[in-house]
PDB file of C-alpha atoms in Angstrom:
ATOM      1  CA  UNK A   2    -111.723 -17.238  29.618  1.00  0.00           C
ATOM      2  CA  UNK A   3    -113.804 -14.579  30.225  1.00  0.00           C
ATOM      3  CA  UNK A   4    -117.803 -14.752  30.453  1.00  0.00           C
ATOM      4  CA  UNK A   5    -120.202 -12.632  28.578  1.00  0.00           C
ATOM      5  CA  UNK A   6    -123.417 -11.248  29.830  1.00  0.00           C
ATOM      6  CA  UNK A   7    -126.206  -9.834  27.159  1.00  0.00           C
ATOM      7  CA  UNK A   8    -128.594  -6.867  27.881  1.00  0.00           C
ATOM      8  CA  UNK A   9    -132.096  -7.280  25.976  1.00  0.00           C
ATOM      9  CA  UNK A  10    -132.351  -7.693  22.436  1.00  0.00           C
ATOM     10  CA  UNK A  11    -131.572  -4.484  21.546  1.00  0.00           C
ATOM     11  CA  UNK A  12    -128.607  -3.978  23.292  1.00  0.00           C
ATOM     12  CA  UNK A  13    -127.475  -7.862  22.696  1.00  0.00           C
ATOM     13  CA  UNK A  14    -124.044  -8.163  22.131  1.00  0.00           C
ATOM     14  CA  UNK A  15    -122.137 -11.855  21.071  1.00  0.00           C
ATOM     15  CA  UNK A  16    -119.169 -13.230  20.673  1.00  0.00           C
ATOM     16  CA  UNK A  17    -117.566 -13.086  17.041  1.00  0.00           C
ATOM     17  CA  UNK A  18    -116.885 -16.819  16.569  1.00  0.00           C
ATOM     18  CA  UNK A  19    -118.101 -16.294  12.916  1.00  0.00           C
ATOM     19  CA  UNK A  20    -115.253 -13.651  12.569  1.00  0.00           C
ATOM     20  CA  UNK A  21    -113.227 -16.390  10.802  1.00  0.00           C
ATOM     21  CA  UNK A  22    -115.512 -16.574   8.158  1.00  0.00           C
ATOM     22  CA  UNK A  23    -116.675 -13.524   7.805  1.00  0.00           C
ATOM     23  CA  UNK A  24    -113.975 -11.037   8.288  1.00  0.00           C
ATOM     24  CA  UNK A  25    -111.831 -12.912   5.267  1.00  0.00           C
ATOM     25  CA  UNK A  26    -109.575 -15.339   6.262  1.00  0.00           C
ATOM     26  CA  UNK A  27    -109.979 -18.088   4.161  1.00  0.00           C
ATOM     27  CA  UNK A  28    -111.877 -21.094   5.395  1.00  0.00           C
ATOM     28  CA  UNK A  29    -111.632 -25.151   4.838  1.00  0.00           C
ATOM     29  CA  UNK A  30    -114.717 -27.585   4.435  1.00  0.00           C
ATOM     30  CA  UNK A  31    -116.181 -27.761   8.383  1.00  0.00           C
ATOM     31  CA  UNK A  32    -114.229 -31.079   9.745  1.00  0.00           C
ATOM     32  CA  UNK A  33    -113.974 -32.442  13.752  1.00  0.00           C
ATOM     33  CA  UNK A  34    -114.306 -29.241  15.109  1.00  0.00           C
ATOM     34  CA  UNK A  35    -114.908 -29.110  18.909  1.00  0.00           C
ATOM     35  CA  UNK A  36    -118.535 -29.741  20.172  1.00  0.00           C
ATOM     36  CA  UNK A  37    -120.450 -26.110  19.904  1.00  0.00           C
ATOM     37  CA  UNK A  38    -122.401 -25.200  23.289  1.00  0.00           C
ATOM     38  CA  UNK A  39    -125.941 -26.700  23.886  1.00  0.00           C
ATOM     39  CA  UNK A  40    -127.897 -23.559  23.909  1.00  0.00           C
ATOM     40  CA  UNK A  41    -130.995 -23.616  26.615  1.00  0.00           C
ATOM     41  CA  UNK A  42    -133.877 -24.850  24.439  1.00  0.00           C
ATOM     42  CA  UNK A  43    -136.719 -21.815  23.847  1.00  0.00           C
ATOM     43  CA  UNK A  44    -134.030 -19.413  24.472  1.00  0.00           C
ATOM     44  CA  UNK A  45    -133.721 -18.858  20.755  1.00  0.00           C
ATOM     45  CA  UNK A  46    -130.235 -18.949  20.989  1.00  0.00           C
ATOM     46  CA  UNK A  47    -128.227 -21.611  18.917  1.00  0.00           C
ATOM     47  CA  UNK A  48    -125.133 -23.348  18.476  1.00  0.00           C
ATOM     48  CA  UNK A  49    -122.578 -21.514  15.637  1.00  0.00           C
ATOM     49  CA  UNK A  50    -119.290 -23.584  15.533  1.00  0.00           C
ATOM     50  CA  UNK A  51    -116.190 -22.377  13.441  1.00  0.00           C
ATOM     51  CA  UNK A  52    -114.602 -24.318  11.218  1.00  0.00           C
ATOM     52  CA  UNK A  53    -110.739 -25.200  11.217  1.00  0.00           C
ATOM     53  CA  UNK A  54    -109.453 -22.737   8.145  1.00  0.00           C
ATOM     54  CA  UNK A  55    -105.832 -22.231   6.053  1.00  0.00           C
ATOM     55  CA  UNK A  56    -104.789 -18.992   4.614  1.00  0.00           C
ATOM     56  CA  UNK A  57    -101.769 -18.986   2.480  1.00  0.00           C
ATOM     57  CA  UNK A  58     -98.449 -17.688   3.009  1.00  0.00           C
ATOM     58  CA  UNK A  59     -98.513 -14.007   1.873  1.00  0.00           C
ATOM     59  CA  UNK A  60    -102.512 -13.599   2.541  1.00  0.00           C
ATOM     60  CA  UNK A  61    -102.132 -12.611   6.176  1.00  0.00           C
ATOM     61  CA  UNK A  62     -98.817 -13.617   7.315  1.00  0.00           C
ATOM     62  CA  UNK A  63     -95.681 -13.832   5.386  1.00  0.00           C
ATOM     63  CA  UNK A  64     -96.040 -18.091   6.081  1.00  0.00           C
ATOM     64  CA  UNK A  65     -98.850 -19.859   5.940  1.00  0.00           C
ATOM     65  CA  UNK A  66    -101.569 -20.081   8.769  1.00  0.00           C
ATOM     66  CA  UNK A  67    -103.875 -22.441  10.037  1.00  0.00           C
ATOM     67  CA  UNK A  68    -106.457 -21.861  12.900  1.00  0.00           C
ATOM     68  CA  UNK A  69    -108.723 -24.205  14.354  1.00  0.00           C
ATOM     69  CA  UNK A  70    -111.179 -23.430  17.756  1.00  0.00           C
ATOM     70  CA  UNK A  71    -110.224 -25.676  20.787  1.00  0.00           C
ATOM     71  CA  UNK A  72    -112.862 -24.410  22.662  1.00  0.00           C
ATOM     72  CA  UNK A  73    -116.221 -23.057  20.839  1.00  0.00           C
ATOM     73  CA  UNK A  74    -119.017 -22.648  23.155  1.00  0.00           C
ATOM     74  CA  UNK A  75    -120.527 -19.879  21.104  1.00  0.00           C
ATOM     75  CA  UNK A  76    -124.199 -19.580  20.314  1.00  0.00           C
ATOM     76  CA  UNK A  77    -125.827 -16.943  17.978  1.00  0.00           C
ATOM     77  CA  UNK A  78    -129.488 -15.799  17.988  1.00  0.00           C
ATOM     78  CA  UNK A  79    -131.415 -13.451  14.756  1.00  0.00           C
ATOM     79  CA  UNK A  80    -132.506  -9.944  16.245  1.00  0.00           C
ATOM     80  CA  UNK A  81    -135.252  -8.376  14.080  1.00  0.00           C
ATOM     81  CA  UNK A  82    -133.630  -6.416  11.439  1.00  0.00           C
ATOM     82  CA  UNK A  83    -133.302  -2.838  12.169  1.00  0.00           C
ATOM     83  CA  UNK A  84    -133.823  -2.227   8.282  1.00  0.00           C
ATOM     84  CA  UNK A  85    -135.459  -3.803   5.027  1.00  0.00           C
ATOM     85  CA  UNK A  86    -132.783  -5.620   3.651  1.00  0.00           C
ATOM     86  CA  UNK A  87    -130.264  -6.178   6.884  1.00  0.00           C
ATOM     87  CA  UNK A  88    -129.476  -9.019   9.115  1.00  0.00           C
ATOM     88  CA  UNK A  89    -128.666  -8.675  12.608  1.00  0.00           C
ATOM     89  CA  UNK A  90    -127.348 -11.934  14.417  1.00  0.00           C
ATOM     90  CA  UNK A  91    -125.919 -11.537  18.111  1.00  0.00           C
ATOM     91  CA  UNK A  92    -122.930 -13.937  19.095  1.00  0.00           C
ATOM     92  CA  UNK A  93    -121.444 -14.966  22.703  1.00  0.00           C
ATOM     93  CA  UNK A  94    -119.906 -17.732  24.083  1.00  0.00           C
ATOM     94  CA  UNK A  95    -116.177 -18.937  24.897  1.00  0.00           C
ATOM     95  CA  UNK A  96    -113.870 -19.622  22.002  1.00  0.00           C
ATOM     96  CA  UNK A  97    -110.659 -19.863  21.994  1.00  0.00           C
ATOM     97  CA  UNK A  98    -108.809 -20.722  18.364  1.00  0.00           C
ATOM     98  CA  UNK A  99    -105.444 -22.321  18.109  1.00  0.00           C
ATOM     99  CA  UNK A 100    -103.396 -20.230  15.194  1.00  0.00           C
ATOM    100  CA  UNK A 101    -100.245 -22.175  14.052  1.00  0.00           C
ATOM    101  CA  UNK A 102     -97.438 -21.198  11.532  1.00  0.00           C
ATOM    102  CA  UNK A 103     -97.678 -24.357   9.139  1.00  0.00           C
ATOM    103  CA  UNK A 104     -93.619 -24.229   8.146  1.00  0.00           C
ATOM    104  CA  UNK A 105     -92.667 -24.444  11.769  1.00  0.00           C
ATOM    105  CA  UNK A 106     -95.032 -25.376  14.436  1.00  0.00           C
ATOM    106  CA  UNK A 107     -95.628 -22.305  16.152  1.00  0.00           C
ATOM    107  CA  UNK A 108     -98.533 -22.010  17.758  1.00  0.00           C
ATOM    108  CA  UNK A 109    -100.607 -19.528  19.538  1.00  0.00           C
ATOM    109  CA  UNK A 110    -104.423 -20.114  21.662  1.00  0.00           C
ATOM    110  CA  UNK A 111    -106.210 -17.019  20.754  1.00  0.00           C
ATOM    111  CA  UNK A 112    -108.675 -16.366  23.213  1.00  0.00           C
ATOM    112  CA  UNK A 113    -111.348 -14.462  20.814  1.00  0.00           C
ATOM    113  CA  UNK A 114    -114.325 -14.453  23.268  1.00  0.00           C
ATOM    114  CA  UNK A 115    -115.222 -10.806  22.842  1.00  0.00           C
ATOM    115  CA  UNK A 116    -119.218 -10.277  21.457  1.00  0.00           C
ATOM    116  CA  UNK A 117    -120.518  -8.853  18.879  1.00  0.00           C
ATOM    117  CA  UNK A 118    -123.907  -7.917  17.474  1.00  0.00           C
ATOM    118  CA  UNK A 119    -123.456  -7.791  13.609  1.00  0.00           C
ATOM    119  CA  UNK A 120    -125.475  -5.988  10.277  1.00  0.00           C
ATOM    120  CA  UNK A 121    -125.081  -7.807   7.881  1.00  0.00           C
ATOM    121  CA  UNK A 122    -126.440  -6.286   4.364  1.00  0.00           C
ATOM    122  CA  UNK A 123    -127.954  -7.188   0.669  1.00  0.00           C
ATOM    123  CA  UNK A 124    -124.191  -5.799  -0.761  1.00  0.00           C
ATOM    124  CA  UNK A 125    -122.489  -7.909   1.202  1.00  0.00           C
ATOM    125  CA  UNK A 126    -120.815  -4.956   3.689  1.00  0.00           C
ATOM    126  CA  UNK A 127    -121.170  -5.694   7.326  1.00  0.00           C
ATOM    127  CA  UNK A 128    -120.952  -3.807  10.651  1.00  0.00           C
ATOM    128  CA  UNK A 129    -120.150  -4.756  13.710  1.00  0.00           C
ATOM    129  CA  UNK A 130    -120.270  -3.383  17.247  1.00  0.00           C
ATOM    130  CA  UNK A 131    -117.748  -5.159  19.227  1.00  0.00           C
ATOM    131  CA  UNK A 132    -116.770  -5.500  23.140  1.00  0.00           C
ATOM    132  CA  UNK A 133    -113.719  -7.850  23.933  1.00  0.00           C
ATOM    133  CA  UNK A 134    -111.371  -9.785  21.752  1.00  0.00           C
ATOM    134  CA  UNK A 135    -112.204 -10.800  18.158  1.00  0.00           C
ATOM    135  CA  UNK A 136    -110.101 -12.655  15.916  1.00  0.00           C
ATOM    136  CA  UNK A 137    -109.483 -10.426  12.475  1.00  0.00           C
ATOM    137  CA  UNK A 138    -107.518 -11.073   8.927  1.00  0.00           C
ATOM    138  CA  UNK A 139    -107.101  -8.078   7.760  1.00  0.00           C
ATOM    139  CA  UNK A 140    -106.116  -8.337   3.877  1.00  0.00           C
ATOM    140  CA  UNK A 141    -106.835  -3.914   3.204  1.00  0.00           C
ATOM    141  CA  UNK A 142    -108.430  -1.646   5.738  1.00  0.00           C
ATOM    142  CA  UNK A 143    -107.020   0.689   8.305  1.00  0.00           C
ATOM    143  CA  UNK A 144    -104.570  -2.265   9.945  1.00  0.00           C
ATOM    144  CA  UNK A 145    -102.145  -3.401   7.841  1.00  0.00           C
ATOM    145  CA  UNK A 146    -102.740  -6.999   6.680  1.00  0.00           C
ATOM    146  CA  UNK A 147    -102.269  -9.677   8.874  1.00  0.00           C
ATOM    147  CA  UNK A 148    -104.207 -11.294  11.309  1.00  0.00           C
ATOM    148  CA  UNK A 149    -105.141  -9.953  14.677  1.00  0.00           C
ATOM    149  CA  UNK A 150    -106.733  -9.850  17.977  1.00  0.00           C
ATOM    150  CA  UNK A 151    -108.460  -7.104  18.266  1.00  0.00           C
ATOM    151  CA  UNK A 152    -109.928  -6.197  21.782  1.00  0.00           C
ATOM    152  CA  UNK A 153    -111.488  -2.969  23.253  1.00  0.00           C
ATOM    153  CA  UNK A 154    -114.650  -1.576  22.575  1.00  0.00           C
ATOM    154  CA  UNK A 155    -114.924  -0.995  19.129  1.00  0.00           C
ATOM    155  CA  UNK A 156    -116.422  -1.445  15.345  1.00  0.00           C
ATOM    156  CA  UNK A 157    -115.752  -2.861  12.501  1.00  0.00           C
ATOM    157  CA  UNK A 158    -116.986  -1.461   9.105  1.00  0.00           C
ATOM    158  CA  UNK A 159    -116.489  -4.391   6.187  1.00  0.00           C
ATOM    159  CA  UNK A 160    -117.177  -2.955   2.692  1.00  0.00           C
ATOM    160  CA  UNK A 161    -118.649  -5.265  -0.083  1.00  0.00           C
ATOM    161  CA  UNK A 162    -115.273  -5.331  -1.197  1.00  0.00           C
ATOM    162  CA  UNK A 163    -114.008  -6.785   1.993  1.00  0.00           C
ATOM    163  CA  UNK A 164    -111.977  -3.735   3.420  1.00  0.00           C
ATOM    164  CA  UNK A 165    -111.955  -3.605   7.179  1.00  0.00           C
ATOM    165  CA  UNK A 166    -112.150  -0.496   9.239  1.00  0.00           C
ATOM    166  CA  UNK A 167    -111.434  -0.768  12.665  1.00  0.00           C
ATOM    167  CA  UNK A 168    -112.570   2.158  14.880  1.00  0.00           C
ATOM    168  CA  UNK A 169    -113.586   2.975  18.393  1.00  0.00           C
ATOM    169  CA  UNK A 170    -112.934   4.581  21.910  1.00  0.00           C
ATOM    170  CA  UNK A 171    -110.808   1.378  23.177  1.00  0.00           C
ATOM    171  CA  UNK A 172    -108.850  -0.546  20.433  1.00  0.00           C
ATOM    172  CA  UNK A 173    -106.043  -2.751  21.402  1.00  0.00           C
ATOM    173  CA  UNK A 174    -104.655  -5.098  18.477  1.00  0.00           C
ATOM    174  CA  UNK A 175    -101.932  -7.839  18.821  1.00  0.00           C
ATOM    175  CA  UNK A 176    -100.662  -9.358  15.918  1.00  0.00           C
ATOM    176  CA  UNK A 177    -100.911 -13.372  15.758  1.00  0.00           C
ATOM    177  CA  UNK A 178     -98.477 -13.024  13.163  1.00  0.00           C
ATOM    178  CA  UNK A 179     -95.695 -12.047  15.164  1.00  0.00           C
ATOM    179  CA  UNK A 180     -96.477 -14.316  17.968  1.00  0.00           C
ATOM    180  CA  UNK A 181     -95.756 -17.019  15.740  1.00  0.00           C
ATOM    181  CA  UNK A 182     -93.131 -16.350  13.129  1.00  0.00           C
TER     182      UNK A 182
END
């Protein structure tokens, strides 16, 4: 798994582990996921688990999908909002989510520990700046739906609607879908 280093606050970075949540796929009530990492206490930095989550055939994939994190180290910190009515959270840490097709077995370990400072705002659209490998359900936006990893150096645009746009320099995508079908 690769390791992620952050600049200062401004420049933070961290890893997407709430990317299951909140780029749409939909998620289950929180059960025996994996132990989140300790984060250093004073740091400001704490733990952000993901929760196992099910998304039903046709959603993503043409079967239906389940995804649970076998390792979650990931910690998230608040930034100081760059507006008046915006959230900005930094993520990093390993996490690696285990995406199976629920009519056969298939199974794929996702290794989504890319980072990712994120805007979140009043509407409900977020942004976020993105280095490394992110796990994404796409329902509408400018990949067709399905779920993917999506590494590179990148953003992603999320209207209040939940349409993803996925833009950048460096944008690789492979489609969990396919893997396990």
């Amino acid at each position: 798994m690769r390791k992620n280093v952050l600049g200062t606050a401004g420049t933070a970075f961290g890893t997407a582990c709430v990317t299951v949540l909140a780029l749409g796929l939909a998620t289950a009530p929180a059960t025996a996921a994996p132990p989140a990492a300790v984060a250093a206490p004073g740091s400001g930095w704490e733990p952000a688990p993901s929760a196992p989550w099910d998304v039903p055939a046709g959603e993503r994939c043409a079967f239906p999908v389940h995804g649970e994190p076998v390792v979650d180290e990931v910690v998230r910190r608040e930034l100081p909002p760059p507006a008046e009515g915006v959230t900005r959270t930094a993520y990093k840490g390993d996490l690696v989510v285990r995406v199976t097709n629920k009519e056969t077995g298939a199974h794929y370990d996702a290794d989504v520990s890319g980072t990712a400072l994120v805007d979140a705002y009043a509407s409900g659209a977020q942004f976020w700046r993105v280095l490394g490998p992110v796990l994404v359900g796409v329902g509408e936006g400018s990949l067709a739906r399905g779920l993917y990893v999506v590494d590179g150096a990148y953003t992603i645009d999320i209207s209040p609607t939940g349409t993803k746009t996925v833009a950048g320099p460096a944008v690789w995508t492979d489609s969990l879908c396919a893997r396990i079908d």
